[in-house]
Tab-separated table of N, CA and C in Angstrom:
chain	number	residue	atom	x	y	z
K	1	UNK	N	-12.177	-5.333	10.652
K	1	UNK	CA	-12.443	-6.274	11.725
K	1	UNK	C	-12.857	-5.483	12.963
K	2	UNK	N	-14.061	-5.540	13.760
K	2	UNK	CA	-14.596	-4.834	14.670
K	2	UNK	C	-13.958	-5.120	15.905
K	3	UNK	N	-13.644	-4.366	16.662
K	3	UNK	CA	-12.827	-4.638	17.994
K	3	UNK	C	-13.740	-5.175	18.890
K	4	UNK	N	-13.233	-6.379	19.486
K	4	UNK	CA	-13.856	-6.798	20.654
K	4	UNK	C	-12.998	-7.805	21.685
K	5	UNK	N	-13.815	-8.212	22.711
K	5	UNK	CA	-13.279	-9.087	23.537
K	5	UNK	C	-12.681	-10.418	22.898
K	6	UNK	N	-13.461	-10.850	21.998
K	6	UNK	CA	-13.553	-12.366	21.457
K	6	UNK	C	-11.905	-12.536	20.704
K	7	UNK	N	-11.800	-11.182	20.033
K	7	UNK	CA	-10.270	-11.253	19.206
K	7	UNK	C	-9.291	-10.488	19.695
K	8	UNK	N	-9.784	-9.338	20.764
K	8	UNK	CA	-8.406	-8.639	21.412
K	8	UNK	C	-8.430	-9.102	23.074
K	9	UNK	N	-7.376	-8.708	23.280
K	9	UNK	CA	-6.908	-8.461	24.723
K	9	UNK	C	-7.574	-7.466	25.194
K	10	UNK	N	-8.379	-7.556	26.363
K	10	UNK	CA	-9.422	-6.350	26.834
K	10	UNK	C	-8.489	-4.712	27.055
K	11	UNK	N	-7.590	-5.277	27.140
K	11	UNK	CA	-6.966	-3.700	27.912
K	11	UNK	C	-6.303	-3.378	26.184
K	12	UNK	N	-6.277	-3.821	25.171
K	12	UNK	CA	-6.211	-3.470	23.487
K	12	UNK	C	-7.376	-2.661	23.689
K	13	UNK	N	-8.669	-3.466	23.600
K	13	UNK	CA	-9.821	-2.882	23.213
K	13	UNK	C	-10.348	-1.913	23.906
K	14	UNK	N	-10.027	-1.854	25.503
K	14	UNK	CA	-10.492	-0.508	26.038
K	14	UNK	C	-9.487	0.723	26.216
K	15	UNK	N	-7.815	0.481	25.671
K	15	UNK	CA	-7.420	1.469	24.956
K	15	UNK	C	-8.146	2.312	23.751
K	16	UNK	N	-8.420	0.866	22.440
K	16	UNK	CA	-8.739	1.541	21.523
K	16	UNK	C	-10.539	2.759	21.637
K	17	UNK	N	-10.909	2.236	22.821
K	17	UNK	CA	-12.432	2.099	22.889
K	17	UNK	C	-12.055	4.294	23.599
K	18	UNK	N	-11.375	4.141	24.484
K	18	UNK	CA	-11.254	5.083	25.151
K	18	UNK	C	-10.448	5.988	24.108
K	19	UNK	N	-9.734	5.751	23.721
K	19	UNK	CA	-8.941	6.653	22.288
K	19	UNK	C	-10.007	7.221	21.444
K	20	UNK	N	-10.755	6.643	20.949
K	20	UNK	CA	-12.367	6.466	20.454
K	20	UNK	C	-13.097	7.635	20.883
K	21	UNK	N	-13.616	7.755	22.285
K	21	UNK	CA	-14.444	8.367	22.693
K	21	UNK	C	-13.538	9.786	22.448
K	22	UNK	N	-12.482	9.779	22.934
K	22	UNK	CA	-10.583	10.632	23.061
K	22	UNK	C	-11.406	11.586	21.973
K	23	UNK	N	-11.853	10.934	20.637
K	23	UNK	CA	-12.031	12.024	19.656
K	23	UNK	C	-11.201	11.314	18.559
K	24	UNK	N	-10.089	10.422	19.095
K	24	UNK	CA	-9.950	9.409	17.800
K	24	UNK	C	-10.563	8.601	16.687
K	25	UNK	N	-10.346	8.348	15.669
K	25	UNK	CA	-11.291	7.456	14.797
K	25	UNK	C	-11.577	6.562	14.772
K	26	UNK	N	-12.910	5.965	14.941
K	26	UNK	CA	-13.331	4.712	15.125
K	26	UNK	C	-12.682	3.622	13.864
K	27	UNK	N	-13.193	4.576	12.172
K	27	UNK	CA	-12.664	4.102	11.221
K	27	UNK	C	-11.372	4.707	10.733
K	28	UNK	N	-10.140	3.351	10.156
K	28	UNK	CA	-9.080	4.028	9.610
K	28	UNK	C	-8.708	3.735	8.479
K	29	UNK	N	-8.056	4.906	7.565
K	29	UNK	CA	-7.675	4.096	6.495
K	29	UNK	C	-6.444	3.139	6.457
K	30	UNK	N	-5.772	2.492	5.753
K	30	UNK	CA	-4.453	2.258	5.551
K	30	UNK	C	-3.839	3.182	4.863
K	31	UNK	N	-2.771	3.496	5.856
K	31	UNK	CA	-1.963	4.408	5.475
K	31	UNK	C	-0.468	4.042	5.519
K	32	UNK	N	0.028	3.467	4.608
K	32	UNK	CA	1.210	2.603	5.216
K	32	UNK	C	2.542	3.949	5.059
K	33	UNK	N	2.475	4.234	3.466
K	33	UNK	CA	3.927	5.446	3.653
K	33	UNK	C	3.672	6.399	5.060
K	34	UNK	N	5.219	6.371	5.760
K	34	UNK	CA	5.600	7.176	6.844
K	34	UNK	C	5.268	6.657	8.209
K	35	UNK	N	4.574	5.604	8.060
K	35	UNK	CA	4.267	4.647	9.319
K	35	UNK	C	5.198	4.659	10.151
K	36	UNK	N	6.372	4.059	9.905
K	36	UNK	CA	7.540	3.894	10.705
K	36	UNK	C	8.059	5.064	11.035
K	37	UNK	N	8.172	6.231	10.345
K	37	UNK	CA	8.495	7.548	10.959
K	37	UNK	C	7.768	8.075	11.356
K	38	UNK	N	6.326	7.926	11.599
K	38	UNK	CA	5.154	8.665	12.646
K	38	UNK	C	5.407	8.030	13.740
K	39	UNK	N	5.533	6.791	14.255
K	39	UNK	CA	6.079	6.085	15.338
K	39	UNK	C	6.780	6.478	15.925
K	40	UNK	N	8.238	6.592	15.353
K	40	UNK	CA	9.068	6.632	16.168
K	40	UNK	C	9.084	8.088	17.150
K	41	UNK	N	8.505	8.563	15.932
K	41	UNK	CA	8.422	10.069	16.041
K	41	UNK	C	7.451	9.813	17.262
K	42	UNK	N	6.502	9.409	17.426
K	42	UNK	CA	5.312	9.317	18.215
K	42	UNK	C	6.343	9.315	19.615
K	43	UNK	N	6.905	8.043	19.500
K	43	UNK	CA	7.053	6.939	20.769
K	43	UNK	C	8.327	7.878	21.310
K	44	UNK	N	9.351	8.953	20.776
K	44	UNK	CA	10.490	9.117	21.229
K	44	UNK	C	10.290	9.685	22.835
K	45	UNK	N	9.253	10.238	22.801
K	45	UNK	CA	8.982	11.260	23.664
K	45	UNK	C	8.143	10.068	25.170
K	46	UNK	N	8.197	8.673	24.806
K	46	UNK	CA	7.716	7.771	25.588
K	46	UNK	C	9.044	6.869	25.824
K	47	UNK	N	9.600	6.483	27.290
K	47	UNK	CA	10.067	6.194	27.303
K	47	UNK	C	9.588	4.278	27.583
K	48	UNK	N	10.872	3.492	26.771
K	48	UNK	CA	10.487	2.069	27.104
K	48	UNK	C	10.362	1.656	28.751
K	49	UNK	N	9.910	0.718	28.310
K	49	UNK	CA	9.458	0.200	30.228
K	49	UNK	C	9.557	-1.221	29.971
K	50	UNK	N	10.625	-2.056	31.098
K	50	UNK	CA	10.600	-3.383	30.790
K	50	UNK	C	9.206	-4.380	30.926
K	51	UNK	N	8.577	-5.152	30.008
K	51	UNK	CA	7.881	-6.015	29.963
K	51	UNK	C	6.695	-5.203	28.862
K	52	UNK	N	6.718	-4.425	28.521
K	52	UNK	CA	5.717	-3.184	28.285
K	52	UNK	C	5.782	-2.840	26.999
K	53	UNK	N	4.958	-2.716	25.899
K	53	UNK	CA	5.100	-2.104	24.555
K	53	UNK	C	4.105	-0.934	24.652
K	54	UNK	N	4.445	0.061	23.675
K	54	UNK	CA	3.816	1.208	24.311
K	54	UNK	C	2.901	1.217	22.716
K	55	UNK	N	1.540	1.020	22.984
K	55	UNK	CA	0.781	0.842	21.751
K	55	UNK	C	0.117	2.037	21.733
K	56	UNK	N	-0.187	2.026	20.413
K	56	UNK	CA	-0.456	3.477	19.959
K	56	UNK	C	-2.062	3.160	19.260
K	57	UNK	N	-3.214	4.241	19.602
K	57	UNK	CA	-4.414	4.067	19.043
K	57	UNK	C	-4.316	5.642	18.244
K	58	UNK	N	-4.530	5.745	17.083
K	58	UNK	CA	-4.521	4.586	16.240
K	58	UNK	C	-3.515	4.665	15.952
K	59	UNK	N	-3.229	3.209	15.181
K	59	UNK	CA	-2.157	2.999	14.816
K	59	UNK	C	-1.237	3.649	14.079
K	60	UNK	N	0.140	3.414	13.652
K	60	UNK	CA	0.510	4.294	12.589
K	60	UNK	C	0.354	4.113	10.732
K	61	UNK	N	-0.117	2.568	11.123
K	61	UNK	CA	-0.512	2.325	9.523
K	61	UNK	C	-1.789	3.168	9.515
K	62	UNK	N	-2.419	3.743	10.427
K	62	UNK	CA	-3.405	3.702	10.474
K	62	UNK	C	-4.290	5.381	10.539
K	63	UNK	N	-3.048	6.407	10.444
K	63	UNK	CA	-3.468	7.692	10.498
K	63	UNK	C	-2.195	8.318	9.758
K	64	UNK	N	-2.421	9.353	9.476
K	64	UNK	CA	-1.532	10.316	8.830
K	64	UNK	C	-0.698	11.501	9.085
K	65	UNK	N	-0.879	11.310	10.575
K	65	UNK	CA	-0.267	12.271	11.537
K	65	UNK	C	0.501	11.561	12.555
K	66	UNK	N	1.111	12.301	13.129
K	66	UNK	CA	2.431	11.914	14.408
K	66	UNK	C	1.245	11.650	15.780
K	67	UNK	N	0.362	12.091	15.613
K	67	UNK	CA	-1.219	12.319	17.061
K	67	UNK	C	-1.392	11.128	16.691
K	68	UNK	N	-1.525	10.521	18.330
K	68	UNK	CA	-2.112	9.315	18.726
K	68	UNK	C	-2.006	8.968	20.082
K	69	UNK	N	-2.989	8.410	20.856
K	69	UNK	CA	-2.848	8.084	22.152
K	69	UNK	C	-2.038	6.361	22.248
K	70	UNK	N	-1.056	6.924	23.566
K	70	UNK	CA	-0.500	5.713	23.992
K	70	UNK	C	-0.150	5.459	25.281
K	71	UNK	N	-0.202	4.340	25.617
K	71	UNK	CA	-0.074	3.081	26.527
K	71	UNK	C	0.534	2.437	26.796
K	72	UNK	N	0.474	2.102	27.994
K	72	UNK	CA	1.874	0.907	28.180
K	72	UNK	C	0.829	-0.168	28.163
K	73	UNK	N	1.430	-1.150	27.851
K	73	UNK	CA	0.058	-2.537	27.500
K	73	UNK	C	1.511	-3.870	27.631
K	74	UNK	N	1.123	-4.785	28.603
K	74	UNK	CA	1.596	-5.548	29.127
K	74	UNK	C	2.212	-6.327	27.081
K	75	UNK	N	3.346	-6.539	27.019
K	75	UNK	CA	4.389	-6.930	25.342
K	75	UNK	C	3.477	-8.261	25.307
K	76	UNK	N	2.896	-8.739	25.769
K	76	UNK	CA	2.272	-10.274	25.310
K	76	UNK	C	1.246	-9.623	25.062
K	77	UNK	N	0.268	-9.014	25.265
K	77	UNK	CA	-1.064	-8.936	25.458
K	77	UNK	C	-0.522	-7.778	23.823
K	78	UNK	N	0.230	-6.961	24.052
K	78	UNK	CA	-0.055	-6.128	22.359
K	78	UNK	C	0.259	-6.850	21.262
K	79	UNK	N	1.433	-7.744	21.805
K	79	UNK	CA	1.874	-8.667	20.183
K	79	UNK	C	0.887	-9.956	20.015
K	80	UNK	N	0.326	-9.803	20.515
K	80	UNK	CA	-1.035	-11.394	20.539
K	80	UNK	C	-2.024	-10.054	19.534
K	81	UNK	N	-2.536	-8.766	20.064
K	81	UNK	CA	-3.095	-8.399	19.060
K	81	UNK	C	-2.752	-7.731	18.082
K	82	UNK	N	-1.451	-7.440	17.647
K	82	UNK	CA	-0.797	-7.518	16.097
K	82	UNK	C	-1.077	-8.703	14.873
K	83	UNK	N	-0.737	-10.188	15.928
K	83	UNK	CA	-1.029	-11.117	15.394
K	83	UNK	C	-2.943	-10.996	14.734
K	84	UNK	N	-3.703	-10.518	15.640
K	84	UNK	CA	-5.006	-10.382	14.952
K	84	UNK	C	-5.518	-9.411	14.370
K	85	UNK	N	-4.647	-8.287	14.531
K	85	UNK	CA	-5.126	-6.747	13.541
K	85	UNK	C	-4.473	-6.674	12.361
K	86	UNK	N	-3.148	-7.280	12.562
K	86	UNK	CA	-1.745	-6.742	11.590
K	86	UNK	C	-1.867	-7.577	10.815
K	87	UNK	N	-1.131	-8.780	10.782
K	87	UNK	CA	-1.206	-9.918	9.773
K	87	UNK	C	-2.009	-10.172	9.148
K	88	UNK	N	-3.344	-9.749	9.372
K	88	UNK	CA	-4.509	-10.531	8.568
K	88	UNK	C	-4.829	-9.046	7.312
K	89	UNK	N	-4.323	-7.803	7.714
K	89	UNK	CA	-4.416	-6.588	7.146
K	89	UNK	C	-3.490	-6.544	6.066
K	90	UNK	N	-2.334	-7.225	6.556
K	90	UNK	CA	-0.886	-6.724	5.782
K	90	UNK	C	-1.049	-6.801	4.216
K	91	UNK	N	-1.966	-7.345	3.398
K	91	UNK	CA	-2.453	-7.446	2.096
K	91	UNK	C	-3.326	-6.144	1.320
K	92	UNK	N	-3.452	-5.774	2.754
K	92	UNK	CA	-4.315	-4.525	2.012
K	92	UNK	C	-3.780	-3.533	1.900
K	93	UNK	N	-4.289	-3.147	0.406
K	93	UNK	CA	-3.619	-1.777	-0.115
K	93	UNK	C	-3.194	-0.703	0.333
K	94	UNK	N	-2.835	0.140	0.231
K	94	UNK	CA	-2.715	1.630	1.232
K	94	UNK	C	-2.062	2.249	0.042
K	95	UNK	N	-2.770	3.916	0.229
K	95	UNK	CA	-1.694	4.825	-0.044
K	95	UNK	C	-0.130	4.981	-0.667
């Protein structure tokens, strides 16, 4: 699904857009084993901030390493685009 205005939250897409240029991957595979432990691993070193989810480009389903750029991105505006990246993905295969 191509990132844009129409299905993300602009400050999603010009994270992911700027992560992008960063030297990050435009394309990712699914990578689901270790997801949850590249995260945490990612995020420990970020501390929480009230109202704030700290989203990660790319994702962790989404690379195979602990490297990834992150953000504080207003908790409505990242879980509105879970609902349009995540859920509609969650069927697809991985690793």
């Amino acid at each position: 699904m191509p990132l844009s205005p129409r299905n993300l939250r602009r400050s999603i897409t010009a994270h992911a857009r700027t992560a992008i240029i960063g030297g990050y991957p435009a394309v990712l595979r699914v990578n689901r084993k270790g997801a949850g432990e590249r995260r945490t691993t990612l995020l420990s070193v970020w501390p929480a901030r009230s109202g704030y989810d700290r989203d990660e480009y790319p994702p962790a389903v989404g690379r195979s390493t602990v490297d990834a750029d992150v953000r504080y991105i207003r908790s409505r505006e990242n879980r509105s685009a879970v609902a349009v990246i995540g859920h509609p993905h969650a069927s697809y295969p991985g690793p």
